[in-house]
Coordinates of C-alpha atoms and ligand atoms in Angstrom, one line a residue:
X1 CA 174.1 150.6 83.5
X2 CA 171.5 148.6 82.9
X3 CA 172.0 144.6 81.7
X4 CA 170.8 144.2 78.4
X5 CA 167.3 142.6 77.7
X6 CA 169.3 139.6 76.0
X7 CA 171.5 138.3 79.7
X8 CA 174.7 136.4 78.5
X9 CA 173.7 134.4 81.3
X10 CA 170.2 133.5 82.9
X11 CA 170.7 131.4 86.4
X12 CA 167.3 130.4 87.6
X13 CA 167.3 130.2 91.6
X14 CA 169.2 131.8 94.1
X15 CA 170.5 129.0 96.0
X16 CA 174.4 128.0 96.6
X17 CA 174.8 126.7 93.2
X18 CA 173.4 129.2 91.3
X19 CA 175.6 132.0 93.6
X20 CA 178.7 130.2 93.2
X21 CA 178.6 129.8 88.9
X22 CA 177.7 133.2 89.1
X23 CA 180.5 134.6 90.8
X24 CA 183.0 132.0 88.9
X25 CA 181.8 133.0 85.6
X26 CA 181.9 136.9 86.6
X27 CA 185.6 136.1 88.0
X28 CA 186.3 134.4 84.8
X29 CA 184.9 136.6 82.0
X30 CA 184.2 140.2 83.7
X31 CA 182.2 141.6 80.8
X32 CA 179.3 138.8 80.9
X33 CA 175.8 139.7 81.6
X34 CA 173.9 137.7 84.0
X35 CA 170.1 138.0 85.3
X36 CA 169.2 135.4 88.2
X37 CA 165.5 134.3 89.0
X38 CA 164.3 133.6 92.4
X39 CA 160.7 132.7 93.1
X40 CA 160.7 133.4 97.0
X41 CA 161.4 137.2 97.7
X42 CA 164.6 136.1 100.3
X43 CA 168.1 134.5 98.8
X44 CA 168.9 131.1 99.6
X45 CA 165.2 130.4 100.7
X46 CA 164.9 126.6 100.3
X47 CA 167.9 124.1 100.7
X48 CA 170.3 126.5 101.2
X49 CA 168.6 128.4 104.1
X50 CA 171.3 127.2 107.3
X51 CA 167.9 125.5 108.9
X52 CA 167.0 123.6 106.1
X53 CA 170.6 121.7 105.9
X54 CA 172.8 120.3 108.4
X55 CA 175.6 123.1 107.6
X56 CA 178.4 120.0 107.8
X57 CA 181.7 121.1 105.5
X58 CA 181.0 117.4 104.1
X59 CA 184.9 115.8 103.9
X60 CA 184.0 112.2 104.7
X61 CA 186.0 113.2 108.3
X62 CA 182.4 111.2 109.9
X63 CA 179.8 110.5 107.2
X64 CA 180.5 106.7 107.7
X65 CA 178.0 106.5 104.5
X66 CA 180.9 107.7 102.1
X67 CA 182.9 104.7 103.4
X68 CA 180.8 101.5 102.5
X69 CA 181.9 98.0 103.6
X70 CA 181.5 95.5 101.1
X71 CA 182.4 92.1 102.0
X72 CA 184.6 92.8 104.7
X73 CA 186.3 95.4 102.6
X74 CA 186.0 98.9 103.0
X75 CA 185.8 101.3 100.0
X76 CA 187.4 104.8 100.6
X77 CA 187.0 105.9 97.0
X78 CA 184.4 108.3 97.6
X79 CA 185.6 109.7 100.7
X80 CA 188.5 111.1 99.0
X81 CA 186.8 112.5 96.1
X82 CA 184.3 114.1 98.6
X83 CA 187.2 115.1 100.6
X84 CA 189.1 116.9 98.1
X85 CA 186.6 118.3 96.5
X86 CA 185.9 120.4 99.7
X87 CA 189.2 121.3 100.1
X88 CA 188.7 123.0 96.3
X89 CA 185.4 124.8 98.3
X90 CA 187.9 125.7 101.0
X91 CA 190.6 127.9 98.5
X92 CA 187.9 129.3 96.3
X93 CA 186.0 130.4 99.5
X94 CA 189.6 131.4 100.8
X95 CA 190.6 133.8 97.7
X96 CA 186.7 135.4 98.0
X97 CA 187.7 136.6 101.0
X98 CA 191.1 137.8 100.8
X99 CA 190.0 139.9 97.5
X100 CA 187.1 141.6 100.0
X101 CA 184.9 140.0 97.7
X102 CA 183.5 138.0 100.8
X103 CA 183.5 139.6 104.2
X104 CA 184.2 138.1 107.5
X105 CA 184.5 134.5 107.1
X106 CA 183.1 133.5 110.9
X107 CA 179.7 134.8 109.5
X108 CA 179.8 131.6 107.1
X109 CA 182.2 129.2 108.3
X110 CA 182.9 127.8 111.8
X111 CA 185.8 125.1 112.6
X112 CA 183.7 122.3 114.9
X113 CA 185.3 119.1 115.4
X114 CA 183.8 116.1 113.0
X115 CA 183.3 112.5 114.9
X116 CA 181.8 109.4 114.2
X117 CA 180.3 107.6 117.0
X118 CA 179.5 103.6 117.3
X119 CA 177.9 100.9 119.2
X120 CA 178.2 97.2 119.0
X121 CA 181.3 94.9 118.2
X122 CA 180.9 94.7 114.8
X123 CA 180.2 98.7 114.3
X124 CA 183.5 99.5 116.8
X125 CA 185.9 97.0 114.6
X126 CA 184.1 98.8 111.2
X127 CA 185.5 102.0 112.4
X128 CA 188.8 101.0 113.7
X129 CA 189.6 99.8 110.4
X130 CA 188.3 102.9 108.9
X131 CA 189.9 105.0 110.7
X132 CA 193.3 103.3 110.4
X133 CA 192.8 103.1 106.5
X134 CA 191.8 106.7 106.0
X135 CA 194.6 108.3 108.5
X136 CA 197.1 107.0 106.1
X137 CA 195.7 109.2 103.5
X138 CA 197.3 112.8 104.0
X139 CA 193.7 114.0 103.9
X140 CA 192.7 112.3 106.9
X141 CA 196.1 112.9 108.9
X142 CA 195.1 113.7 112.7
X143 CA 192.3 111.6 112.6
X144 CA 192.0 110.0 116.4
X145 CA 190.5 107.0 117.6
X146 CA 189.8 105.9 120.7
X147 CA 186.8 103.1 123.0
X148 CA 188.7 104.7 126.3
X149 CA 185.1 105.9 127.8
X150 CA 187.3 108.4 129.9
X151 CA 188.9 110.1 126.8
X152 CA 185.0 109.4 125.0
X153 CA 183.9 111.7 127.8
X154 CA 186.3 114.3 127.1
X155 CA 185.5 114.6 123.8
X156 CA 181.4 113.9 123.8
X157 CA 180.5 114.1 127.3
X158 CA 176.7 114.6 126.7
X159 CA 177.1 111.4 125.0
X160 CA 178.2 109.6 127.0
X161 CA 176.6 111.1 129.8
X162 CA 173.7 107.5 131.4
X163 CA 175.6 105.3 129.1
X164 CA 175.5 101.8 129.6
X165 CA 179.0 101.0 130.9
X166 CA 179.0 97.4 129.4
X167 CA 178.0 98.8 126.0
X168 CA 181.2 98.7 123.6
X169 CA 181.8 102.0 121.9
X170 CA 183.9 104.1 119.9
X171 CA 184.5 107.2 118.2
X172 CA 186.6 108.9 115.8
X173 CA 187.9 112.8 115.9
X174 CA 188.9 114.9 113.3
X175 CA 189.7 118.6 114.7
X176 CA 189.7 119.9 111.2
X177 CA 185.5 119.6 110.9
X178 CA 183.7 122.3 110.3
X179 CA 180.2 124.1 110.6
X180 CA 178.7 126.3 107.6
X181 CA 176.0 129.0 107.6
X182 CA 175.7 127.6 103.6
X183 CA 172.7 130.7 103.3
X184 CA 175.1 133.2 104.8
X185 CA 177.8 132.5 102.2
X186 CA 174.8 132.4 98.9
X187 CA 173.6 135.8 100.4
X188 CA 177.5 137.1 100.3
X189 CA 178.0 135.2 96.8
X190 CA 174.7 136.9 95.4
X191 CA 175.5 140.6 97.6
X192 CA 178.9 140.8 96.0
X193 CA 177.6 140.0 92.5
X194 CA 175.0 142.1 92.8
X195 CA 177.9 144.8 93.0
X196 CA 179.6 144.2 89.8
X197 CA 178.2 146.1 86.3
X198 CA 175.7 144.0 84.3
X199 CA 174.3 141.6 87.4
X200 CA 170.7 141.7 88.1
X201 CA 168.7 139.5 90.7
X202 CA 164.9 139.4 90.4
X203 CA 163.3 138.4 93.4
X204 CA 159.6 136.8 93.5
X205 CA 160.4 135.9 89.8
X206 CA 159.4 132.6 88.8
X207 CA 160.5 131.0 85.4
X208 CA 157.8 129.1 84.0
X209 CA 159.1 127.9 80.6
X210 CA 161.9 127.6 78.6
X211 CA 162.2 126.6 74.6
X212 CA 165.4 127.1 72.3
X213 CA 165.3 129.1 69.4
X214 CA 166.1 128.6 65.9
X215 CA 169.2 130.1 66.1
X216 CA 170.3 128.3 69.2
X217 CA 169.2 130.4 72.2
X218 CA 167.0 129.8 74.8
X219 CA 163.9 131.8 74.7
X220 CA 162.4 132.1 78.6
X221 CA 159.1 132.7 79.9
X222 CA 159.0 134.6 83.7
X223 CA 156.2 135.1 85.5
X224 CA 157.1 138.7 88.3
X225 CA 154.9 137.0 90.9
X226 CA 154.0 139.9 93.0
X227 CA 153.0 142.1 90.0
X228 CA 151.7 139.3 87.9
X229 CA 153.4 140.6 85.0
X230 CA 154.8 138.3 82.5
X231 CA 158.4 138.7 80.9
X232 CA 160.3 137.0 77.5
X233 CA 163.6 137.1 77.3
X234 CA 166.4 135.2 75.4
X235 CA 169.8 134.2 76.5
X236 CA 172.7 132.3 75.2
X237 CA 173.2 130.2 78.4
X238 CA 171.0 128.9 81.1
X239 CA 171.5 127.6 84.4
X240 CA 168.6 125.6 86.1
X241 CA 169.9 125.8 89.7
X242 CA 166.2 125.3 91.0
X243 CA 167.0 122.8 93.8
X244 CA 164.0 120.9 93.7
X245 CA 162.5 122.9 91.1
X246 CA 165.3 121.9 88.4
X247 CA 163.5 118.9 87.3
X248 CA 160.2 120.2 85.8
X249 CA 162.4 122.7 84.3
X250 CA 164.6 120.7 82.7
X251 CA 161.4 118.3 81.6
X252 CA 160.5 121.9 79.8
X253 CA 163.6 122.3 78.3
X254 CA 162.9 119.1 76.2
X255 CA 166.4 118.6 75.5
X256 CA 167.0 114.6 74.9
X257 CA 170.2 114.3 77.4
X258 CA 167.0 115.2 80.1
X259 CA 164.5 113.0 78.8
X260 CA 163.5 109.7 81.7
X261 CA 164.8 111.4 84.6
X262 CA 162.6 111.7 87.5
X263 CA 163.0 112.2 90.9
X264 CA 162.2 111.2 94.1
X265 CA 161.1 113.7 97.4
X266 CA 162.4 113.2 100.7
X267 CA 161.1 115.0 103.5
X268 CA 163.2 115.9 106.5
X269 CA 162.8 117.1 110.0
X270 CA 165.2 118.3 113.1
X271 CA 165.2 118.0 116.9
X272 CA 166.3 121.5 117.7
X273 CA 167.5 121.9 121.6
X274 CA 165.5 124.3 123.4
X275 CA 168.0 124.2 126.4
X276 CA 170.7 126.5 126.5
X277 CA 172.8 124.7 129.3
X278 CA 172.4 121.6 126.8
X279 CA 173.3 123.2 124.2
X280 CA 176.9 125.1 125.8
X281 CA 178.2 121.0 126.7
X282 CA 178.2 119.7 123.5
X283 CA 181.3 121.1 120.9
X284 CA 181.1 118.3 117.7
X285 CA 179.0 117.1 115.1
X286 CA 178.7 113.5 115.7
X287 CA 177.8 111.2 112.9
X288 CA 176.2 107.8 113.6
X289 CA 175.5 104.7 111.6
X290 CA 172.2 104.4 109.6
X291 CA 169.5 101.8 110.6
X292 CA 168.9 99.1 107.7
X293 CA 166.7 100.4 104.6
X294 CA 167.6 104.2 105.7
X295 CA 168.5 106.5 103.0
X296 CA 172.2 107.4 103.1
X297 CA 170.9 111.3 103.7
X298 CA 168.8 110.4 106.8
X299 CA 172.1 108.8 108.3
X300 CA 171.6 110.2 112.0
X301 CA 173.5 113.1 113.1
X302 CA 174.0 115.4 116.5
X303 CA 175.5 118.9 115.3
X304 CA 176.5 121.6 117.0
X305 CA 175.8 124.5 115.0
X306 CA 176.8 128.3 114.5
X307 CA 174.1 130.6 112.9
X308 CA 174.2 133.6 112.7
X309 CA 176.7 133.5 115.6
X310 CA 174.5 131.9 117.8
X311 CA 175.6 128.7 119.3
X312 CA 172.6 125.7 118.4
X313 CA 172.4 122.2 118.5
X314 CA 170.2 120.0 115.9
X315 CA 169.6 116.0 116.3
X316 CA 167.9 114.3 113.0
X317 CA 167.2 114.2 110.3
X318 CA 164.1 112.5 110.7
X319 CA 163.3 111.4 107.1
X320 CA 159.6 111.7 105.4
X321 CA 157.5 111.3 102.7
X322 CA 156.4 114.8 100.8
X323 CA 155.4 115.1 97.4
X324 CA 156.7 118.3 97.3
X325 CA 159.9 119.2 95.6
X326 CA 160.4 122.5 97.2
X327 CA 159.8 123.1 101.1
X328 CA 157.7 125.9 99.4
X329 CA 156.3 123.7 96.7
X330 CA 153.3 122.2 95.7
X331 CA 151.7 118.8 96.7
X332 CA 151.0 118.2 93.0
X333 CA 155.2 118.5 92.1
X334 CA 155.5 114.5 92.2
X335 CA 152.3 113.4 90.2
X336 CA 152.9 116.3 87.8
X337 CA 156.6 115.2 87.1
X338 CA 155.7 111.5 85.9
X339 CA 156.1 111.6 82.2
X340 CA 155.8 109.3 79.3
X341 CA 159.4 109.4 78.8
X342 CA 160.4 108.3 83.1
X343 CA 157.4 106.5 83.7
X344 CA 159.1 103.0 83.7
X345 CA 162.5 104.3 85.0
X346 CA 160.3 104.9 88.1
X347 CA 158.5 102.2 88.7
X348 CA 161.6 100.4 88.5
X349 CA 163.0 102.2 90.9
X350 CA 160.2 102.5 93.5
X351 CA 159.8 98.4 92.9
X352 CA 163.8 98.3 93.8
X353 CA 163.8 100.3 96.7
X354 CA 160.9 99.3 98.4
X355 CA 162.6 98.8 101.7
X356 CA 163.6 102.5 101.3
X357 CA 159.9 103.2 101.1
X358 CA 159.2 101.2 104.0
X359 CA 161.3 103.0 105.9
X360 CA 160.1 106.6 104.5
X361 CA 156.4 105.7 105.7
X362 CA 157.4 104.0 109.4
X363 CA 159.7 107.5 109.9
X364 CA 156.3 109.7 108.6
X365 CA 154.2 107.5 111.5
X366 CA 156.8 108.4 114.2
X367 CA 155.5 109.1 117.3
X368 CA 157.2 112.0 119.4
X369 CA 158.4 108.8 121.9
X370 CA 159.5 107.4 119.2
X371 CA 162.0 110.2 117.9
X372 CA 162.5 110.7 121.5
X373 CA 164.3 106.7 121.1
X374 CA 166.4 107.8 118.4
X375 CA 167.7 110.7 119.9
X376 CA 168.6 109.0 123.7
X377 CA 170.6 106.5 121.4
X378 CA 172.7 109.7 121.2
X379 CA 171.8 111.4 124.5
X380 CA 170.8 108.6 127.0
X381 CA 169.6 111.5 129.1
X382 CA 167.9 113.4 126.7
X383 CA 163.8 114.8 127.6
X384 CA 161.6 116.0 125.0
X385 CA 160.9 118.9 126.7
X386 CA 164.5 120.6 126.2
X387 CA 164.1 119.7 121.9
X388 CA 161.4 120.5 119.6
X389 CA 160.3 119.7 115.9
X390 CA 161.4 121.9 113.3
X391 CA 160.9 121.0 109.4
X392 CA 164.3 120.7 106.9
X393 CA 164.7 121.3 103.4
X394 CA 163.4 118.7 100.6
X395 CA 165.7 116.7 98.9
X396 CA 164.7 115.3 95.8
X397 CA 167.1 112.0 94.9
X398 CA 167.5 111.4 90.9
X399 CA 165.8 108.7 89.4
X400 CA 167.1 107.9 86.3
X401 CA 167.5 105.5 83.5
X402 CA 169.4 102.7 83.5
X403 CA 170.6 99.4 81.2
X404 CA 170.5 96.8 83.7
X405 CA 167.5 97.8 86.5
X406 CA 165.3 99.7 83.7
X407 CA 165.1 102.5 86.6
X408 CA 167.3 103.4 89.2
X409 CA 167.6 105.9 92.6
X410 CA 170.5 107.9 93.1
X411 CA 171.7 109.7 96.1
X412 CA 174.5 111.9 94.5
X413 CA 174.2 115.1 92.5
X414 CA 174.2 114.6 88.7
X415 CA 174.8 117.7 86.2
X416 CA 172.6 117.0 83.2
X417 CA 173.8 119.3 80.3
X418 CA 172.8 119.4 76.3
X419 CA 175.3 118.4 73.7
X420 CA 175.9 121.9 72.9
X421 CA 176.7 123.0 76.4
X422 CA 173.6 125.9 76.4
X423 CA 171.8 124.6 79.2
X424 CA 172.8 122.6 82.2
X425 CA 170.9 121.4 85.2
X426 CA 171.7 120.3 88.6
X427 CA 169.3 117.7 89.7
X428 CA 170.3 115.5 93.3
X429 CA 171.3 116.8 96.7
X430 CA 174.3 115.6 98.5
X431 CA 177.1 115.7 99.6
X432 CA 175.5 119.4 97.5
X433 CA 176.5 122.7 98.8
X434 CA 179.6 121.7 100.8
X435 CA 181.3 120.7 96.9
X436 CA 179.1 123.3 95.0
X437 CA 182.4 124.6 93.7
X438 CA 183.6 121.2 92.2
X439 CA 180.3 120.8 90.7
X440 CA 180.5 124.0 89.3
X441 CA 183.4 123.9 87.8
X442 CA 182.5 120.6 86.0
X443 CA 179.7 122.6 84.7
X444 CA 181.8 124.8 82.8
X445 CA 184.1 121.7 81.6
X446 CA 181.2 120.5 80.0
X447 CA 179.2 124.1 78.9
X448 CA 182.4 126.5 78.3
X449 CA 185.1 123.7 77.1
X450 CA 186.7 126.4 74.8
X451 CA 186.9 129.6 77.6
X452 CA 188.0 126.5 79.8
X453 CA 190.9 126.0 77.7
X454 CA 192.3 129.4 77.1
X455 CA 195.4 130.7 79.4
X456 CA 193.3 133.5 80.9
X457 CA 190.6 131.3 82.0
X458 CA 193.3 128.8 82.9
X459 CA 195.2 131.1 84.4
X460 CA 192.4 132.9 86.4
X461 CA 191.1 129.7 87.9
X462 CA 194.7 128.5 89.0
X463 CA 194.5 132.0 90.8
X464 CA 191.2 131.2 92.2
X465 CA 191.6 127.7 93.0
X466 CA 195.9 127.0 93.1
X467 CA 195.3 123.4 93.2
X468 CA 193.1 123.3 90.5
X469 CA 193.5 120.6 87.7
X470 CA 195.6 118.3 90.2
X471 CA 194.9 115.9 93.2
X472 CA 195.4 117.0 96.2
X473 CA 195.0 113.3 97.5
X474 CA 198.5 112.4 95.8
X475 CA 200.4 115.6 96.1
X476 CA 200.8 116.2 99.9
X477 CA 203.2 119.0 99.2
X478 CA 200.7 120.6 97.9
X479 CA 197.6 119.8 100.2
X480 CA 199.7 121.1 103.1
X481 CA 200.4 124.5 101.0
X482 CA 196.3 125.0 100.1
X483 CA 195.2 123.8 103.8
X484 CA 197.6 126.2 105.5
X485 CA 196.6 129.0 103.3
X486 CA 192.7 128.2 103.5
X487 CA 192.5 127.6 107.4
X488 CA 194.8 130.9 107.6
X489 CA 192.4 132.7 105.7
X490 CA 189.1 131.7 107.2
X491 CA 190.1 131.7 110.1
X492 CA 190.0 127.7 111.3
X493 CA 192.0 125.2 113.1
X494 CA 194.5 123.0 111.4
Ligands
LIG501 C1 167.8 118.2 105.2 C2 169.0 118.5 104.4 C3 170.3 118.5 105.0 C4 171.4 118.8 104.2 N1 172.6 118.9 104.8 C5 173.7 119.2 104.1 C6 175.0 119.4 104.7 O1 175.1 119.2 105.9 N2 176.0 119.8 104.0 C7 175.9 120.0 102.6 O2 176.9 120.4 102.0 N3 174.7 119.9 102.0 C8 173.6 119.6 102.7 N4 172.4 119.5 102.1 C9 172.3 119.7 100.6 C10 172.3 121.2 100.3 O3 171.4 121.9 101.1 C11 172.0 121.4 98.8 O4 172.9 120.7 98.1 C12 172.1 122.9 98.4 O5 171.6 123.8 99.3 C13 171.5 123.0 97.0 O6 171.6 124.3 96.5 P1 170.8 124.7 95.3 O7 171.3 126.1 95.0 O8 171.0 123.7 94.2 O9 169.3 124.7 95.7 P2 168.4 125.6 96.6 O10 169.2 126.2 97.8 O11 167.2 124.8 97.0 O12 168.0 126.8 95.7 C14 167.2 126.7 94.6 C15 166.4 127.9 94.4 O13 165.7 127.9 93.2 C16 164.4 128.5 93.4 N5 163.5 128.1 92.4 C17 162.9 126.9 92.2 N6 162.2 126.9 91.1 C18 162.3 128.1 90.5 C19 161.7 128.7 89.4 N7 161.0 128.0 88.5 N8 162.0 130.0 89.1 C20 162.8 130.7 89.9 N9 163.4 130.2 91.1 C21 163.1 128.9 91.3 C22 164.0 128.1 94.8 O14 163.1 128.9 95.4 C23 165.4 128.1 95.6 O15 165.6 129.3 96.2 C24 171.3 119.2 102.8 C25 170.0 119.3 102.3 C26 168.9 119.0 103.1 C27 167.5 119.1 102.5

C-alpha cells in the first residue's frame, strides 16, 4: 500500500537523526505514515557518511574537552550526561538488533579502546586528577592510568615510538571505547524502515519551503531533483533533520522559537594512513589536548577505525573555514543565512570569538609541513608519504541569541521546536550521532508530550530503552544490568 499523499510524518534528510526518530516513532505508534526527503541520491551522504565523522561512540572515556578545568577545579558534569546518554544509544541499538530489526552489529559498531594522551607537567597532573575523579563514577570504572613509558608502549607503541625520553607523559585507557560505522547503522535504520507498511524514502528530493496552514499543518514544497518535477504536500509533523541544511529551513519555517539563530561553518579535514603496516600497530583512538583558541570539535585525535570491515587509521581534524553548510552545499549558504532577525546575534558572536577565527584562518593557511608537525606530536616518526588529505563533513556550530553577550557560539546540539510541538529542528553537531537517541527522545518530550505520557508509549520505550526515565549515573545496579546486556548483544568488550 501506498502512504497517503497527506504523511503523518515528513523527516527531511536522511542522516542518523532523521533514521533514528523514524524508527522510534514507527516502534512507538505502528500505524503512522512517514515520507523522508533526501537531496543526495545515497543515505547518510553528508555528516553521517563514516568518512565525514570520526566514528568515536562519544562517552567522555578521552574527549578531555567534556572535562573542563576551571580554576583548578575540574567539571565532570558533562562527561556524565554525555556518557550516559550513550549508554541509552547502546540499549536502543542493542534491542534493534535482537528484534532482527538491525542485522549484524560488527557492520556498525566496533569495541576499540578510548585513551587520552598528554604532554607537559601541567597536562599529566590535569589528567591524573581526571582520571581519579571520573573512575569513582561507576561509568568510568576500569579506567587506567599510567606515565610508565614501558606500559605507554604496550598500549600506544606507535606513539611512543622516537619519543623524547625526558618528555613527561601520560595516558589514560578505557577498554570499553568504541568505533562506529555511524552511515552503516542510518542505512540499517532507513533499510529496515523502509520495510514496514506506510514508509517511503525519496531520494534526490530536496525540500525547498515550508509554511503552516490555517488549520495547523505544515504545507511543503519539494523539488524531485533529477526529474525537476515539483511536489505539495501537507503533514501534521515535520522533522528538519537537514544537518547543515536545517537552518535555512527552519528560517522558512518562520516559526518565532527559530527566529535570531544563525550558524557558524567549520570545515574539517583528515590525515588518512596510506600504509598498511602503520596502520596494523596502532589498536586505540587517542584523544589529545586542544591548542589555545581551537574549537572544542577540532580537539586533535589519532583513531583507529573499522569501515566497512576494513581496518583504517585517521589523524585530524584539521579545522577550516567553508561557507558551506553541507559538504555538498553551496558557497552562498553563509551570506544567504544572515537575516534581519540574527544579524546582531552574529556579529556578536564573531566579535567574541575572534580568537576562534584566528585560528580557523592559520589551520586554512596550513602548509602540508605544517600538518605534518601536528601529526609527529602524535607519531614522532610519522612521513607524509604514508598519510594523505582527505576532506570531513561540515559542521555548522549554533549561533544564537543571548541576554548578556547579544550573540553567542555554541558547540553543542540544540533542538529548536514550535510551541505546538509540529515542527522541530536539530541545528549543532556534537557530541551528535553518538547520542542521536537521547536527542531524539527529547524531541518527542517536547513534540508528542501526550503519546509520551500514555502506558503504551511508556511501556514501549521502557522495552526499547530499560533504563529509560532514570540515571544510570546513580543507579549502578542498574548500569551493570544495561551494560551487560548491550556489550552481550553487540557483541563488545566489557
Ligand atoms: C568532522 C566531523 C567529525 C565528527 N565526529 C563525530 C564523532 O566522532 N562521533 C559522533 O557521535 N559524531 C561526530 N560528528 C557529528 C555527527 O557526524 C553528526 O552529529 C551527525 O552525523 C548528524 O546527523 P544528521 O542526521 O543531523 O545530519 P546529516 O548526516 O548531515 O544528514 C542530513 C541530511 O539532510 C540532507 N538535506 C539537507 N538539506 C536538505 C533539504 N533541503 N531537503 C532534503 N534533504 C536535505 C543532507 O543531504 C543530509 O543527507 C562529527 C561531525 C563532523 C563533521
Amino acid at each position: 500500500m501506498s502512504p497517503k499523499s497527506a504523511p503523518d510524518i515528513v523527516l527531511i534528510g536522511a542522516g542518523i537523526m532523521s533514521a533514528t526518530l523514524g524508527v522510534l516513532l514507527k516502534e512507538l505508534q505502528p500505524e503512522l505514515t512517514i515520507e523522508i526527503f533526501e537531496r543526495l541520491d545515497i543515505i547518510a551522504g553528508e555528516s553521517s557518511d563514516a568518512w565525514n565523522n570520526a566514528g568515536t561512540g562519544h562517552s567522555a572515556f578521552c574527549e578531555l574537552n567534556y572535562t573542563p578545568e576551571k580554576n583548578g577545579n575540574i567539571e565532570i558534569g558533562k562527561a556524565i550526561k554525555i556518557a550516559e546518554s550513550f549508554e541509552v544509544s547502546k540499549e536502543f541499538w542493542s534491542f534493534l538488533v535482537q528484534e532482527g530489526c538491525v542485522k549484524s552489529p560488527e557492520t556498525f559498531i566496533q569495541s576499540v579502546p578510548h585513551m587520552s594522551f598528554v604532554w607537559g607537567e601541567n597536562n599529566v597532573q590535569y589528567l591524573k586528577k581526571r582520571q581519579q575523579l571520573l573512575e569513582a563514577n561507576n561509568l568510568f570504572k576500569g579506567m587506567e592510568y599510567s606515565e610508565d613509558p614501558a606500559v605507554l608502549k604496550q598500549w600506544i607503541p606507535l606513539v611512543m615510538e622516537g619519543r623524547d625520553a625526558s618528555e613527561k607523559v601520560a595516558a589514560t585507557r578505557m577498554e570499553a571505547g568504541t568505533d562506529i560505522n555511524f552511515g552503516a547503522l542510518t542505512r540499517a535504520l532507513i533499510g529496515h524502515l523502509q520495510k514496514q507498511e506506510g514508509v517511503q524514502v525519496h531520494l534526490k528530493h530536496e525540500v525547498r519551503d515550508l509554511d503552516r496552514e490555517e488549520d495547523g499543518r505544515w504545507y511543503l514544497k519539494v523539488k524531485n531533483l533529477e526529474t525537476g518535477k515539483k511536489r505539495k504536500l501537507h503533514t501534521r509533523f515535520v522533522f528538519i533533520g537537514a544537518g547543515g541544511g536545517s537552518l535555512p529551513l527552519l528560517v522558512k519555517s518562520d516559526i518565532p522559537e527559530g527566529k535570531g539563530f544563525g550558524g557558524f561553518p567549520v570545515s574539517g579535514q583528515w590525515l588518512v594512513c596510506k600504509n598498511p603496516a602503520i596502520v596494523e600497530k596502532h589498536a586505540a583512538k587517542v584523544y589529545g589536548k586542544a591548542s589555545v583558541g581551537a574549537p572544542p570539535m577540532s580537539v586533535p585525535h589519532l583513531d583507529t577505525r573499522v569501515i566497512d570491515g576494513k581496518k583504517a587509521l585517521l589523524f585530524g581534524p584539521y579545522a577550516g573555514f567553508s561557507t558551506k553548510f553541507l559538504k555538498n552545499g553551496s558557497w552562498l549558504d553563509l551570506p544567504k543565512s544572515i537575516k534581519f532577525n540574527n544579524i546582531r546575534p552574529m556579529l556578536a558572536a564573531g566579535l567574541d570569538n575572534l580568537p576562534l577565527t584566528k585560528y580557523l584562518i592559520d589551520q586554512v593557511r596550513q602548509s602540508p609541513e605544517e600538518r605534518l608537525e601536528a601529526l609527529q606530536a602524535f607519531l614522532p616518526e610519522a612521513k607524509m608519504e604514508d598519510w594523505e588529505l582527505e576532506v570531513a563533513g561540515q559542521r555548522v556550530q549554533v549561533i544564537k541569541k543571548d541576554p548578556e553577550h547579544v550573540g553567542i557560539l555554541e558547540f553543542g546540539t540544540e533542538v529548536v521546536s514550535a510551541a505546538d510541538g509540529s515542527i522541530a529542528a536539530l541545528l549543532g553537531a556534537s557530541p551528535g550521532a553518538s547520542t542521536a537517541v537521547s536527542i531524539m527522545l527529547e524531541l518527542l518530550e517536547r513534540c508528542f508530550p501526550k503519546m509520551l505520557a500514555t502506558p503504551a508509549w511508556q511501556n514501549k520505550l521502557r522495552q526499547m530503552i530499560p533504563s529509560y526515565g532514570q540515571k544510570l549515573a546513580e543507579n549502578p545496579t542498574l548500569l551493570e544490568q544495561v551494560r551487560t546486556w548491550s556489550n552481550a548483544v553487540l557483541q563488545l568488550k566489557k
